[in-house]
Amino acid sequence: MKNALTIIPLRVVFQIIKYGKMGRQTTLKIGVHELKLRFWLIDINYQIINREPNILMWGVSESGERVLVVDRRFRPYFYVVPRKGVDIEMLKAKIMKLNNVRSPILSLEAVEKKYYGKPIKVLKLVTLMPDQVPAYREAIKNIPEVEDCLEADIRFYMRYLIDNDVQPSGWNEAEVVEHPSPLKASVDKQYILTGNIRRVESSILPQLKTVSFDIEVLNPLGNPRPEKDPIIIVSVVADGKSKVQFIADGNDDKPVIKSFVEFIRKLDPDIIAGYNSNGFDWPYLVSRGKHVGIKINVNRFGGEPHPSVYGHISIIGRANVDLYDFAEELTEVKVKSLENVADYLGVMEKDKRILIDWTEMAEYWNDPSKRPIFIKYAMQDAESTQGLAEKFIPFGIQLSSLTGLPLDQVVAAAVGFRVEWFLMREAYKQNELVPNRIERPYSTYKGAIVLEPKRGMHENIAVLDFTSMYPSIMIKYNISPDTYVGTDENIPEHMVWKAPEVGHKFLKSPPGFFTRVLKALIELRAKLKEDLKRLSPDSPEYRVIDERQRAVKVLTNAMYGYLGWTGARWYCKPAAEAITAWGRELITKAIDIARGLGLKVIYGDTDSLFVSYVPGKIDELIRLVREELGFEIKVDKVYKRVFFTEAKKRYCGLLIDGKVDIVGFEAVRGDWAEIAKEVQERVVNILLREGSVEKAVEYVKGVVDDVRNHKLPLSKLIIWKTLSKKLSEYEVEAPHVAAARKIVERGGKISAGEKIGYVIVKGSGKLSNRAYPYFMVKMEDIDSEYYIDRQIIPAVLRILGYFGVTEKTLRLGREPSKQRTLFDFFASGRKK
């Protein structure tokens, strides 16, 4: 790859591409250079040019040029499934009568395909205009001889990627000629595809130009409004090192927005990264730009960012990556603010950066002595965003290449859609038809086994995880929608696998579609891990391959969940039920083996077991599970000390490396104030690290005193909750709804989807009557007793209550009868 030429002349021809009636292509060759172009695909879309669809592929060549490759030849199509016994020629004649002059039927031919693994003959209908496919589908479905229409809902440019095995976020090689009449696009070269295009496997990445940015808006009254609240700072980090800020003079933000747009157009980045930029920065920039008369024309066609699929913002020709989409999958970080995620990933430690709460931003901006601090804070946001981009985007690139979704979409798409686009690519390769997406009601089924935990504090506990439990079950028992045996099918018992409890049956052979896909993924990951052994961990190739094997692992483990997702094209509830049934059987047998070895089982959840850590016996457990049950299990982590409540999926533990895990506690929910979460986490740390109940109690009592004496910043008392619908649609006056109405009464505008920050003030009556927007309240108005009784104490009693601490102790400040340590409370020695 390093020594390959970017452009290789193939032959000298002059090629004029013409289209006759029905959109059919004719070519007259007269004399230009046809070339082989190798380029890395950044973005793809299509446009109607001269009344015909053109696929537009935006990329970077090996020599570093920004290129646009245009394919004028591809046409939309879908499949018509005839009813059994129908005369195909007669059906074709009926369909041809529906021919639309605006988008004529270019071809209609019978083809052999497979549908759920079974051979089927269907009609492939090719037309001209992508937007006319739905109209043809609906008209044809009304023909009595038609059973169904398939693959009519696949987006045109995604259909192109699938059919041509073109990989986004990866290298592709195309036979092209230079565009004789270039489109008005911000690229170095434009080409027309004349021959084949194919993917090229390589672990070498191009030199991509990147920008990370963050905006600050002056919003003294809470939620900013683009029609009135200016953008006062735009902070940018370019290519990981150059730092630029566009700062308003007073509240005039027109020069700020204009300068930022000009900067982007001049730098011409391939990737633009933000944090919640899809949800806030880009929509606000576009709306504010309209208000002040500035067009945010930052895409490579000179257009503005616009909403696209999966809620992401598309910037044509570039990859707009919202890093918040990655952060949402970090289960370890409960409140996913930029500073929290950057701190967790070691990008920028919270105690080494400036932190300014929303409630204080206007004060910092309007005070000349504080403004420099605010400006530095804004740049640290952009630096944190850049740091997260360096952490997240390499994985996103591999996930994009693997699933076939462009980089800007793959991070915004739900896991189910990522799996589905990968499956659609595999289906095309295996000549399998893709099922339609069907609206289904939400449906539950019995899930994984979750044991009742042994409440209390435990020491030296190992967590053992089954290696890819569900994918392994699917492969072993050939579980796939096309191998499922319905209750009305009479198949001999020796030819099927029968799931325990639920009784669902699956053919033992041939291997199902999902089985084949999973085996290929597991083999690919094994190969990638072998490749890693031959590389230096410091090499660029190592990181690329490591991120790719991680993407393969994520996709593999998501296959089971996809089968039970009601939005899935290949939805198969019996398959999902069977997988969890075999999973329950497997973990139950593993528990029996553990207990037979004398290991104490503290807890079990899905594919994990928490057992007493006795190294020799743990090794024997691993061996017996492998030999007797046929599955791999390994030690995932070891807790020095772990505490369980009486509830499932709620525990906290101190790992032997000194880190603390907190899982499932209620104070991480959105209707709890920051102080409740902070106090709960601090109590956990004191108990696990120092082993002192008394210290934990004294700490809580100190916070209670601080709340009563109004020593805490208001920001720690704000409760944030999202309005899920319009204010007029609420029948029950919840606190956040009441607070939103108070904003409206003061002239503010509130719409569905907005987050409302409110606090509870002193007074009597319903809680909702005392809920006020935080920016309308002074610290002395706060109802301290509400925060003590309804936030802080409930958050910590879930843990401290086990040790005999009462609400009265915390609230009234009574001393414990004696000093206690955790050793008085280990579950193994505690008497009921």
mmCIF file with all atom_site columns, C-alpha atoms in Angstrom, residues 144-310:
data_model
loop_
_atom_site.group_PDB
_atom_site.id
_atom_site.type_symbol
_atom_site.label_atom_id
_atom_site.label_alt_id
_atom_site.label_comp_id
_atom_site.label_asym_id
_atom_site.label_entity_id
_atom_site.label_seq_id
_atom_site.pdbx_PDB_ins_code
_atom_site.Cartn_x
_atom_site.Cartn_y
_atom_site.Cartn_z
_atom_site.occupancy
_atom_site.B_iso_or_equiv
_atom_site.pdbx_formal_charge
_atom_site.auth_seq_id
_atom_site.auth_comp_id
_atom_site.auth_asym_id
_atom_site.auth_atom_id
_atom_site.pdbx_PDB_model_num
ATOM 1   C CA . PRO A 1 144 ? -53.584 -9.846  -6.702  1.00 0.00 ? 144 PRO A CA 1
ATOM 2   C CA . GLU A 1 145 ? -50.821 -12.099 -8.067  1.00 0.00 ? 145 GLU A CA 1
ATOM 3   C CA . VAL A 1 146 ? -48.164 -10.386 -5.925  1.00 0.00 ? 146 VAL A CA 1
ATOM 4   C CA . GLU A 1 147 ? -47.255 -11.807 -2.520  1.00 0.00 ? 147 GLU A CA 1
ATOM 5   C CA . ASP A 1 148 ? -44.907 -8.993  -1.466  1.00 0.00 ? 148 ASP A CA 1
ATOM 6   C CA . CYS A 1 149 ? -42.230 -6.526  -2.533  1.00 0.00 ? 149 CYS A CA 1
ATOM 7   C CA . LEU A 1 150 ? -38.787 -6.762  -0.942  1.00 0.00 ? 150 LEU A CA 1
ATOM 8   C CA . GLU A 1 151 ? -35.793 -4.440  -0.571  1.00 0.00 ? 151 GLU A CA 1
ATOM 9   C CA . ALA A 1 152 ? -37.720 -1.387  -1.756  1.00 0.00 ? 152 ALA A CA 1
ATOM 10  C CA . ASP A 1 153 ? -36.924 0.480   1.467   1.00 0.00 ? 153 ASP A CA 1
ATOM 11  C CA . ILE A 1 154 ? -33.118 0.370   1.211   1.00 0.00 ? 154 ILE A CA 1
ATOM 12  C CA . ARG A 1 155 ? -31.637 3.842   0.769   1.00 0.00 ? 155 ARG A CA 1
ATOM 13  C CA . PHE A 1 156 ? -30.262 4.334   -2.747  1.00 0.00 ? 156 PHE A CA 1
ATOM 14  C CA . TYR A 1 157 ? -26.650 5.184   -1.837  1.00 0.00 ? 157 TYR A CA 1
ATOM 15  C CA . MET A 1 158 ? -26.575 2.382   0.763   1.00 0.00 ? 158 MET A CA 1
ATOM 16  C CA . ARG A 1 159 ? -27.827 -0.012  -1.919  1.00 0.00 ? 159 ARG A CA 1
ATOM 17  C CA . TYR A 1 160 ? -24.854 1.097   -4.011  1.00 0.00 ? 160 TYR A CA 1
ATOM 18  C CA . LEU A 1 161 ? -22.385 0.408   -1.220  1.00 0.00 ? 161 LEU A CA 1
ATOM 19  C CA . ILE A 1 162 ? -23.838 -3.071  -0.655  1.00 0.00 ? 162 ILE A CA 1
ATOM 20  C CA . ASP A 1 163 ? -24.015 -4.135  -4.294  1.00 0.00 ? 163 ASP A CA 1
ATOM 21  C CA . ASN A 1 164 ? -20.513 -2.956  -5.133  1.00 0.00 ? 164 ASN A CA 1
ATOM 22  C CA . ASP A 1 165 ? -18.913 -4.011  -1.824  1.00 0.00 ? 165 ASP A CA 1
ATOM 23  C CA . VAL A 1 166 ? -17.613 -0.472  -1.417  1.00 0.00 ? 166 VAL A CA 1
ATOM 24  C CA . GLN A 1 167 ? -16.392 0.255   2.096   1.00 0.00 ? 167 GLN A CA 1
ATOM 25  C CA . PRO A 1 168 ? -16.828 3.601   3.803   1.00 0.00 ? 168 PRO A CA 1
ATOM 26  C CA . SER A 1 169 ? -13.932 4.565   6.078   1.00 0.00 ? 169 SER A CA 1
ATOM 27  C CA . GLY A 1 170 ? -11.688 2.326   3.995   1.00 0.00 ? 170 GLY A CA 1
ATOM 28  C CA . TRP A 1 171 ? -9.735  2.094   0.747   1.00 0.00 ? 171 TRP A CA 1
ATOM 29  C CA . ASN A 1 172 ? -11.395 1.426   -2.600  1.00 0.00 ? 172 ASN A CA 1
ATOM 30  C CA . GLU A 1 173 ? -9.924  1.185   -6.083  1.00 0.00 ? 173 GLU A CA 1
ATOM 31  C CA . ALA A 1 174 ? -11.874 2.527   -9.065  1.00 0.00 ? 174 ALA A CA 1
ATOM 32  C CA . GLU A 1 175 ? -11.438 2.690   -12.826 1.00 0.00 ? 175 GLU A CA 1
ATOM 33  C CA . VAL A 1 176 ? -12.134 6.319   -13.667 1.00 0.00 ? 176 VAL A CA 1
ATOM 34  C CA . VAL A 1 177 ? -11.641 9.220   -16.056 1.00 0.00 ? 177 VAL A CA 1
ATOM 35  C CA . GLU A 1 178 ? -11.299 12.828  -14.987 1.00 0.00 ? 178 GLU A CA 1
ATOM 36  C CA . HIS A 1 179 ? -14.656 14.619  -14.932 1.00 0.00 ? 179 HIS A CA 1
ATOM 37  C CA . PRO A 1 180 ? -14.957 16.598  -18.195 1.00 0.00 ? 180 PRO A CA 1
ATOM 38  C CA . SER A 1 181 ? -17.317 19.179  -16.624 1.00 0.00 ? 181 SER A CA 1
ATOM 39  C CA . PRO A 1 182 ? -16.683 19.252  -12.858 1.00 0.00 ? 182 PRO A CA 1
ATOM 40  C CA . LEU A 1 183 ? -19.431 19.889  -10.361 1.00 0.00 ? 183 LEU A CA 1
ATOM 41  C CA . LYS A 1 184 ? -19.102 22.903  -8.064  1.00 0.00 ? 184 LYS A CA 1
ATOM 42  C CA . ALA A 1 185 ? -17.526 21.010  -5.182  1.00 0.00 ? 185 ALA A CA 1
ATOM 43  C CA . SER A 1 186 ? -14.710 21.794  -2.746  1.00 0.00 ? 186 SER A CA 1
ATOM 44  C CA . VAL A 1 187 ? -12.288 19.057  -3.857  1.00 0.00 ? 187 VAL A CA 1
ATOM 45  C CA . ASP A 1 188 ? -8.958  18.862  -5.679  1.00 0.00 ? 188 ASP A CA 1
ATOM 46  C CA . LYS A 1 189 ? -10.038 16.430  -8.395  1.00 0.00 ? 189 LYS A CA 1
ATOM 47  C CA . GLN A 1 190 ? -13.268 14.989  -9.761  1.00 0.00 ? 190 GLN A CA 1
ATOM 48  C CA . TYR A 1 191 ? -13.639 11.682  -11.601 1.00 0.00 ? 191 TYR A CA 1
ATOM 49  C CA . ILE A 1 192 ? -16.318 9.667   -13.369 1.00 0.00 ? 192 ILE A CA 1
ATOM 50  C CA . LEU A 1 193 ? -16.393 5.928   -12.723 1.00 0.00 ? 193 LEU A CA 1
ATOM 51  C CA . THR A 1 194 ? -16.125 4.058   -16.012 1.00 0.00 ? 194 THR A CA 1
ATOM 52  C CA . GLY A 1 195 ? -15.246 0.528   -14.936 1.00 0.00 ? 195 GLY A CA 1
ATOM 53  C CA . ASN A 1 196 ? -15.143 -1.548  -11.776 1.00 0.00 ? 196 ASN A CA 1
ATOM 54  C CA . ILE A 1 197 ? -14.818 -0.397  -8.194  1.00 0.00 ? 197 ILE A CA 1
ATOM 55  C CA . ARG A 1 198 ? -13.572 -2.714  -5.455  1.00 0.00 ? 198 ARG A CA 1
ATOM 56  C CA . ARG A 1 199 ? -12.498 -2.543  -1.826  1.00 0.00 ? 199 ARG A CA 1
ATOM 57  C CA . VAL A 1 200 ? -8.811  -2.760  -0.927  1.00 0.00 ? 200 VAL A CA 1
ATOM 58  C CA . GLU A 1 201 ? -7.833  -4.215  2.437   1.00 0.00 ? 201 GLU A CA 1
ATOM 59  C CA . SER A 1 202 ? -5.226  -2.151  4.239   1.00 0.00 ? 202 SER A CA 1
ATOM 60  C CA . SER A 1 203 ? -4.356  -1.110  7.795   1.00 0.00 ? 203 SER A CA 1
ATOM 61  C CA . ILE A 1 204 ? -2.835  2.189   6.611   1.00 0.00 ? 204 ILE A CA 1
ATOM 62  C CA . LEU A 1 205 ? -4.962  5.273   7.232   1.00 0.00 ? 205 LEU A CA 1
ATOM 63  C CA . PRO A 1 206 ? -4.769  8.432   5.110   1.00 0.00 ? 206 PRO A CA 1
ATOM 64  C CA . GLN A 1 207 ? -3.770  11.793  6.565   1.00 0.00 ? 207 GLN A CA 1
ATOM 65  C CA . LEU A 1 208 ? -7.247  13.033  7.425   1.00 0.00 ? 208 LEU A CA 1
ATOM 66  C CA . LYS A 1 209 ? -7.760  16.690  8.280   1.00 0.00 ? 209 LYS A CA 1
ATOM 67  C CA . THR A 1 210 ? -9.772  16.982  11.485  1.00 0.00 ? 210 THR A CA 1
ATOM 68  C CA . VAL A 1 211 ? -11.441 19.770  13.424  1.00 0.00 ? 211 VAL A CA 1
ATOM 69  C CA . SER A 1 212 ? -12.882 19.608  16.937  1.00 0.00 ? 212 SER A CA 1
ATOM 70  C CA . PHE A 1 213 ? -15.079 22.488  18.034  1.00 0.00 ? 213 PHE A CA 1
ATOM 71  C CA . ASP A 1 214 ? -17.342 23.724  20.799  1.00 0.00 ? 214 ASP A CA 1
ATOM 72  C CA . ILE A 1 215 ? -19.631 26.742  21.050  1.00 0.00 ? 215 ILE A CA 1
ATOM 73  C CA . GLU A 1 216 ? -20.590 28.850  24.057  1.00 0.00 ? 216 GLU A CA 1
ATOM 74  C CA . VAL A 1 217 ? -23.911 30.646  24.124  1.00 0.00 ? 217 VAL A CA 1
ATOM 75  C CA . LEU A 1 218 ? -24.907 33.517  26.402  1.00 0.00 ? 218 LEU A CA 1
ATOM 76  C CA . ASN A 1 219 ? -28.070 32.328  28.113  1.00 0.00 ? 219 ASN A CA 1
ATOM 77  C CA . PRO A 1 220 ? -28.698 34.040  31.455  1.00 0.00 ? 220 PRO A CA 1
ATOM 78  C CA . LEU A 1 221 ? -32.286 32.726  31.629  1.00 0.00 ? 221 LEU A CA 1
ATOM 79  C CA . GLY A 1 222 ? -31.594 29.046  31.120  1.00 0.00 ? 222 GLY A CA 1
ATOM 80  C CA . ASN A 1 223 ? -32.249 27.245  27.825  1.00 0.00 ? 223 ASN A CA 1
ATOM 81  C CA . PRO A 1 224 ? -30.648 29.319  25.028  1.00 0.00 ? 224 PRO A CA 1
ATOM 82  C CA . ARG A 1 225 ? -32.829 30.599  22.180  1.00 0.00 ? 225 ARG A CA 1
ATOM 83  C CA . PRO A 1 226 ? -31.168 31.213  18.785  1.00 0.00 ? 226 PRO A CA 1
ATOM 84  C CA . GLU A 1 227 ? -33.522 34.117  18.033  1.00 0.00 ? 227 GLU A CA 1
ATOM 85  C CA . LYS A 1 228 ? -32.183 36.059  21.004  1.00 0.00 ? 228 LYS A CA 1
ATOM 86  C CA . ASP A 1 229 ? -29.127 34.442  22.635  1.00 0.00 ? 229 ASP A CA 1
ATOM 87  C CA . PRO A 1 230 ? -25.784 35.099  20.873  1.00 0.00 ? 230 PRO A CA 1
ATOM 88  C CA . ILE A 1 231 ? -22.936 32.659  20.266  1.00 0.00 ? 231 ILE A CA 1
ATOM 89  C CA . ILE A 1 232 ? -20.159 34.392  22.179  1.00 0.00 ? 232 ILE A CA 1
ATOM 90  C CA . ILE A 1 233 ? -17.269 31.940  21.657  1.00 0.00 ? 233 ILE A CA 1
ATOM 91  C CA . VAL A 1 234 ? -16.444 29.244  19.127  1.00 0.00 ? 234 VAL A CA 1
ATOM 92  C CA . SER A 1 235 ? -13.343 27.272  20.139  1.00 0.00 ? 235 SER A CA 1
ATOM 93  C CA . VAL A 1 236 ? -11.546 25.086  17.612  1.00 0.00 ? 236 VAL A CA 1
ATOM 94  C CA . VAL A 1 237 ? -8.687  22.596  17.681  1.00 0.00 ? 237 VAL A CA 1
ATOM 95  C CA . ALA A 1 238 ? -7.474  21.828  14.147  1.00 0.00 ? 238 ALA A CA 1
ATOM 96  C CA . ASP A 1 239 ? -5.513  18.687  13.270  1.00 0.00 ? 239 ASP A CA 1
ATOM 97  C CA . GLY A 1 240 ? -4.988  17.983  16.940  1.00 0.00 ? 240 GLY A CA 1
ATOM 98  C CA . LYS A 1 241 ? -2.687  20.917  17.605  1.00 0.00 ? 241 LYS A CA 1
ATOM 99  C CA . SER A 1 242 ? -3.688  24.327  16.178  1.00 0.00 ? 242 SER A CA 1
ATOM 100 C CA . LYS A 1 243 ? -5.982  26.208  18.569  1.00 0.00 ? 243 LYS A CA 1
ATOM 101 C CA . VAL A 1 244 ? -8.253  29.015  17.398  1.00 0.00 ? 244 VAL A CA 1
ATOM 102 C CA . GLN A 1 245 ? -11.017 30.960  19.128  1.00 0.00 ? 245 GLN A CA 1
ATOM 103 C CA . PHE A 1 246 ? -13.594 33.259  17.636  1.00 0.00 ? 246 PHE A CA 1
ATOM 104 C CA . ILE A 1 247 ? -14.772 35.589  20.386  1.00 0.00 ? 247 ILE A CA 1
ATOM 105 C CA . ALA A 1 248 ? -17.648 38.058  20.256  1.00 0.00 ? 248 ALA A CA 1
ATOM 106 C CA . ASP A 1 249 ? -17.172 41.771  20.865  1.00 0.00 ? 249 ASP A CA 1
ATOM 107 C CA . GLY A 1 250 ? -19.822 42.229  23.507  1.00 0.00 ? 250 GLY A CA 1
ATOM 108 C CA . ASN A 1 251 ? -22.927 40.388  22.357  1.00 0.00 ? 251 ASN A CA 1
ATOM 109 C CA . ASP A 1 252 ? -22.458 40.843  18.597  1.00 0.00 ? 252 ASP A CA 1
ATOM 110 C CA . ASP A 1 253 ? -21.951 37.307  17.289  1.00 0.00 ? 253 ASP A CA 1
ATOM 111 C CA . LYS A 1 254 ? -22.269 37.891  13.531  1.00 0.00 ? 254 LYS A CA 1
ATOM 112 C CA . PRO A 1 255 ? -18.458 38.216  13.077  1.00 0.00 ? 255 PRO A CA 1
ATOM 113 C CA . VAL A 1 256 ? -17.950 35.120  15.238  1.00 0.00 ? 256 VAL A CA 1
ATOM 114 C CA . ILE A 1 257 ? -20.219 32.935  13.100  1.00 0.00 ? 257 ILE A CA 1
ATOM 115 C CA . LYS A 1 258 ? -18.875 34.356  9.833   1.00 0.00 ? 258 LYS A CA 1
ATOM 116 C CA . SER A 1 259 ? -15.247 33.803  10.866  1.00 0.00 ? 259 SER A CA 1
ATOM 117 C CA . PHE A 1 260 ? -15.943 30.230  11.968  1.00 0.00 ? 260 PHE A CA 1
ATOM 118 C CA . VAL A 1 261 ? -17.616 29.389  8.631   1.00 0.00 ? 261 VAL A CA 1
ATOM 119 C CA . GLU A 1 262 ? -14.735 30.946  6.680   1.00 0.00 ? 262 GLU A CA 1
ATOM 120 C CA . PHE A 1 263 ? -12.241 29.010  8.799   1.00 0.00 ? 263 PHE A CA 1
ATOM 121 C CA . ILE A 1 264 ? -13.940 25.681  8.069   1.00 0.00 ? 264 ILE A CA 1
ATOM 122 C CA . ARG A 1 265 ? -14.150 26.405  4.345   1.00 0.00 ? 265 ARG A CA 1
ATOM 123 C CA . LYS A 1 266 ? -10.490 27.403  4.184   1.00 0.00 ? 266 LYS A CA 1
ATOM 124 C CA . LEU A 1 267 ? -9.169  24.507  6.272   1.00 0.00 ? 267 LEU A CA 1
ATOM 125 C CA . ASP A 1 268 ? -11.480 22.081  4.421   1.00 0.00 ? 268 ASP A CA 1
ATOM 126 C CA . PRO A 1 269 ? -11.499 19.299  7.075   1.00 0.00 ? 269 PRO A CA 1
ATOM 127 C CA . ASP A 1 270 ? -12.494 15.710  6.366   1.00 0.00 ? 270 ASP A CA 1
ATOM 128 C CA . ILE A 1 271 ? -13.813 15.086  9.889   1.00 0.00 ? 271 ILE A CA 1
ATOM 129 C CA . ILE A 1 272 ? -15.553 17.602  12.154  1.00 0.00 ? 272 ILE A CA 1
ATOM 130 C CA . ALA A 1 273 ? -15.978 16.427  15.743  1.00 0.00 ? 273 ALA A CA 1
ATOM 131 C CA . GLY A 1 274 ? -18.174 17.897  18.458  1.00 0.00 ? 274 GLY A CA 1
ATOM 132 C CA . TYR A 1 275 ? -19.753 16.826  21.723  1.00 0.00 ? 275 TYR A CA 1
ATOM 133 C CA . ASN A 1 276 ? -23.568 16.809  21.467  1.00 0.00 ? 276 ASN A CA 1
ATOM 134 C CA . SER A 1 277 ? -23.047 18.751  18.245  1.00 0.00 ? 277 SER A CA 1
ATOM 135 C CA . ASN A 1 278 ? -25.940 16.929  16.547  1.00 0.00 ? 278 ASN A CA 1
ATOM 136 C CA . GLY A 1 279 ? -28.244 17.800  19.401  1.00 0.00 ? 279 GLY A CA 1
ATOM 137 C CA . PHE A 1 280 ? -27.098 21.372  20.031  1.00 0.00 ? 280 PHE A CA 1
ATOM 138 C CA . ASP A 1 281 ? -24.118 23.025  18.298  1.00 0.00 ? 281 ASP A CA 1
ATOM 139 C CA . TRP A 1 282 ? -25.044 22.520  14.625  1.00 0.00 ? 282 TRP A CA 1
ATOM 140 C CA . PRO A 1 283 ? -28.803 23.160  14.959  1.00 0.00 ? 283 PRO A CA 1
ATOM 141 C CA . TYR A 1 284 ? -28.034 26.271  17.011  1.00 0.00 ? 284 TYR A CA 1
ATOM 142 C CA . LEU A 1 285 ? -25.429 27.542  14.532  1.00 0.00 ? 285 LEU A CA 1
ATOM 143 C CA . VAL A 1 286 ? -27.816 27.105  11.590  1.00 0.00 ? 286 VAL A CA 1
ATOM 144 C CA . SER A 1 287 ? -30.752 28.739  13.407  1.00 0.00 ? 287 SER A CA 1
ATOM 145 C CA . ARG A 1 288 ? -28.641 31.565  14.785  1.00 0.00 ? 288 ARG A CA 1
ATOM 146 C CA . GLY A 1 289 ? -27.063 32.047  11.362  1.00 0.00 ? 289 GLY A CA 1
ATOM 147 C CA . LYS A 1 290 ? -30.486 32.551  9.808   1.00 0.00 ? 290 LYS A CA 1
ATOM 148 C CA . HIS A 1 291 ? -31.287 35.136  12.493  1.00 0.00 ? 291 HIS A CA 1
ATOM 149 C CA . VAL A 1 292 ? -28.138 37.200  11.894  1.00 0.00 ? 292 VAL A CA 1
ATOM 150 C CA . GLY A 1 293 ? -27.986 36.640  8.127   1.00 0.00 ? 293 GLY A CA 1
ATOM 151 C CA . ILE A 1 294 ? -25.043 34.210  7.877   1.00 0.00 ? 294 ILE A CA 1
ATOM 152 C CA . LYS A 1 295 ? -25.317 30.991  5.889   1.00 0.00 ? 295 LYS A CA 1
ATOM 153 C CA . ILE A 1 296 ? -23.485 28.075  7.544   1.00 0.00 ? 296 ILE A CA 1
ATOM 154 C CA . ASN A 1 297 ? -22.260 26.830  4.155   1.00 0.00 ? 297 ASN A CA 1
ATOM 155 C CA . VAL A 1 298 ? -19.613 24.409  5.402   1.00 0.00 ? 298 VAL A CA 1
ATOM 156 C CA . ASN A 1 299 ? -20.315 21.306  3.315   1.00 0.00 ? 299 ASN A CA 1
ATOM 157 C CA . ARG A 1 300 ? -18.264 20.499  0.220   1.00 0.00 ? 300 ARG A CA 1
ATOM 158 C CA . PHE A 1 301 ? -21.100 21.558  -2.049  1.00 0.00 ? 301 PHE A CA 1
ATOM 159 C CA . GLY A 1 302 ? -21.379 24.931  -0.304  1.00 0.00 ? 302 GLY A CA 1
ATOM 160 C CA . GLY A 1 303 ? -24.557 23.969  1.527   1.00 0.00 ? 303 GLY A CA 1
ATOM 161 C CA . GLU A 1 304 ? -25.550 23.963  5.180   1.00 0.00 ? 304 GLU A CA 1
ATOM 162 C CA . PRO A 1 305 ? -25.568 21.085  7.665   1.00 0.00 ? 305 PRO A CA 1
ATOM 163 C CA . HIS A 1 306 ? -28.950 19.348  7.593   1.00 0.00 ? 306 HIS A CA 1
ATOM 164 C CA . PRO A 1 307 ? -30.756 16.657  9.639   1.00 0.00 ? 307 PRO A CA 1
ATOM 165 C CA . SER A 1 308 ? -30.417 13.136  8.278   1.00 0.00 ? 308 SER A CA 1
ATOM 166 C CA . VAL A 1 309 ? -31.010 9.549   9.398   1.00 0.00 ? 309 VAL A CA 1
ATOM 167 C CA . TYR A 1 310 ? -30.615 8.397   13.022  1.00 0.00 ? 310 TYR A CA 1
#
